[in-house]
Every structure is written in structure tokens, then in C-alpha cells.
Amino acid sequence: PDGDGDEPYWSAVKELQQRNDEETFTAAIALTREDDLDRRALGVDILGQLGFLLNPEDRAFREPTIALLLALIETEREPHVLASILDAFGHIHDPRTVAATVALAAHSDQHVRTSVVSGLLGHDDDRLSLTDDSAETARLRDEVKQLKDRIQTLERIAVDKENSLAREIDSLRDR
């Protein structure tokens, strides 16, 4: 899901992500092994932020999720699922995911390349230095900055319940 009408999908995913239990983790793993690419992507989307309301060290399934996603990215060929894995890497924010993410930077699918940016947000790694000054590089730098700004705003919304949601949405619209 990447277009209009995705709200029910992401609402359901968010509900599942708030859990930090064995049942949800096991079900999400099972989904990642399905033949249907949408079901595989759903499993990855759930795992990417399973227990997201907790501190990373309190997420019971963080380590096995990282191991699973690193294994999946080596064998997955469907762009939709690859993009979900890369987006999950961005949420998990673990340095072990950087090499696998960078490896897909020149992927033929635009959605995958955009998700590479998401997967690398916030990482400070020598492999991420952009050495040329092409228009594409400048565009990607700008996109990374915009995504970082939006993530910071969304984090403030999630953490600071005293902020007015309408004010934050207006702030995003103004960018």
C-alpha cells in the first residue's frame, strides 16, 4: 500500500506494531514467508516497528527482527517487499543494516531507491558519503533533509501529547 486509501492498512499495522508479544511476532514472521508479495510486505511492515512505543532496548523482538530482515533482503526480489524491508531498517536504526541498504541504492525500481533513503536516515557512516555533485545527488540530499525534518515532527507528535495535532500537520504542510 502506497497510495490513496492506505489509511485502513496503516491503522491496522500500527495497532499490531503497538504490541510487543510473541503471538504478533510469530504471525508477522509467518507472513514474511508467504508466496503473496503483499502478505510478505505486511509481515515486514509489522516487524519494522513492533513494540515501537517502547525504547529500543525494551523491544523483545528487536534482535531477531534485525536478523530476519537481513536474511530476507538477501533473497527477496520483489521491489514492493524490498522497499518495506528498507523502510523497516530506517525504523529499526541499526548500523548492521547499512551495508544491505547501500547495496540497493542503484536498484532499478524508484520505490526501492526512495526507501534506501528512508533506510539510511540518521546513520553516520563513511559508506554514505556522496562524492559527486550531480543534480540527482543534490535532489537526494534535499529529500533526506526533508524526510529527517518530517520524522522529527512526527516523533514530536507521537511523544508530546500536549502539542496540538492540527498545528503539527499545518507545520508539515508549510514545508
XYZ file of C-alpha atoms in Angstrom, residues 29-169:
141
model
C 7.279 -13.926 10.632
C 4.810 -16.352 9.075
C 3.583 -13.573 6.776
C 7.138 -12.885 5.572
C 7.291 -16.494 4.321
C 4.102 -16.320 2.241
C 4.128 -16.616 -1.558
C 1.951 -13.493 -1.882
C 4.144 -10.380 -2.027
C 1.564 -8.167 -0.275
C 1.441 -10.568 2.660
C 5.260 -10.653 2.829
C 5.329 -6.851 2.838
C 2.667 -6.790 5.575
C 4.795 -9.060 7.752
C 7.806 -6.797 7.232
C 5.741 -3.653 7.885
C 4.599 -5.096 11.216
C 8.091 -6.210 12.238
C 9.661 -2.891 11.289
C 8.189 -1.164 14.329
C 6.967 -3.993 16.528
C 6.798 -2.545 20.038
C 7.609 0.950 18.705
C 6.140 2.674 21.754
C 8.940 1.165 23.837
C 12.588 2.138 23.992
C 14.617 0.082 21.502
C 16.265 -1.895 24.307
C 12.818 -2.852 25.659
C 11.605 -4.281 22.354
C 11.672 -8.011 22.997
C 11.922 -8.952 19.317
C 14.333 -6.312 18.024
C 17.376 -8.573 17.605
C 15.577 -11.480 15.929
C 13.775 -8.986 13.676
C 17.078 -7.482 12.533
C 18.479 -10.957 11.810
C 15.353 -11.978 9.904
C 15.207 -8.803 7.804
C 18.916 -9.005 6.971
C 18.363 -12.573 5.761
C 15.226 -11.604 3.816
C 16.883 -8.744 1.968
C 19.459 -11.182 0.592
C 16.815 -13.347 -1.105
C 13.837 -11.052 -1.756
C 13.434 -9.855 -5.351
C 10.050 -8.088 -5.312
C 10.522 -4.288 -5.212
C 7.445 -3.767 -3.019
C 8.791 -6.117 -0.337
C 12.351 -4.785 -0.668
C 11.028 -1.259 -0.094
C 9.210 -2.432 3.045
C 12.415 -4.043 4.348
C 14.379 -0.856 3.711
C 11.707 1.261 5.419
C 11.845 -1.166 8.356
C 15.619 -0.676 8.524
C 15.005 3.049 8.829
C 12.693 2.486 11.792
C 14.982 -0.048 13.443
C 18.010 2.211 13.005
C 20.774 -0.323 13.479
C 24.228 0.033 11.905
C 24.181 -3.620 10.805
C 21.559 -2.702 8.191
C 23.619 -0.019 6.439
C 25.596 -2.283 4.073
C 22.489 -4.122 2.855
C 20.708 -0.809 2.377
C 23.549 0.860 0.479
C 23.757 -2.203 -1.792
C 20.304 -1.332 -3.176
C 20.997 2.361 -3.813
C 21.146 1.855 -7.583
C 18.167 -0.520 -7.776
C 16.113 -0.172 -10.957
C 12.866 0.488 -9.029
C 12.256 4.083 -7.899
C 10.277 2.961 -4.839
C 13.226 0.859 -3.686
C 15.657 3.754 -4.212
C 13.393 6.079 -2.208
C 13.231 3.501 0.560
C 17.037 3.341 0.563
C 16.936 6.977 1.660
C 14.459 6.071 4.403
C 16.609 3.142 5.482
C 19.685 5.326 5.855
C 18.125 8.241 7.734
C 20.063 9.135 10.829
C 23.049 6.885 10.118
C 26.502 8.424 10.260
C 28.656 6.100 8.204
C 31.535 6.664 5.773
C 29.778 4.473 3.194
C 27.057 7.116 2.966
C 29.210 9.975 1.745
C 28.077 11.287 -1.591
C 31.090 12.196 -3.658
C 29.638 13.701 -6.799
C 27.704 16.915 -7.199
C 25.186 15.716 -9.741
C 21.633 17.006 -9.798
C 20.486 13.567 -8.580
C 22.826 13.784 -5.588
C 21.554 17.247 -4.720
C 17.971 16.036 -5.051
C 18.659 13.049 -2.791
C 20.369 15.253 -0.197
C 17.349 17.542 -0.192
C 15.000 14.570 0.068
C 16.938 13.158 3.026
C 16.806 16.525 4.797
C 13.052 16.829 4.200
C 12.456 13.280 5.436
C 14.533 13.913 8.560
C 12.532 17.063 9.273
C 9.260 15.217 8.808
C 10.364 12.328 11.013
C 11.359 14.750 13.761
C 7.940 16.384 13.535
C 6.158 13.022 13.613
C 8.239 11.922 16.601
C 7.246 15.093 18.431
C 3.602 14.341 17.671
C 3.914 10.791 18.986
C 5.868 11.692 22.123
C 4.473 15.056 23.132
C 0.739 14.662 23.616
C 0.401 18.281 24.631
C 1.199 19.502 21.130
C -1.782 20.192 19.000
C -2.007 17.684 16.172
C -3.551 20.303 13.899
C -0.634 22.680 14.497
C 1.883 19.935 13.635
C 0.000 18.995 10.481
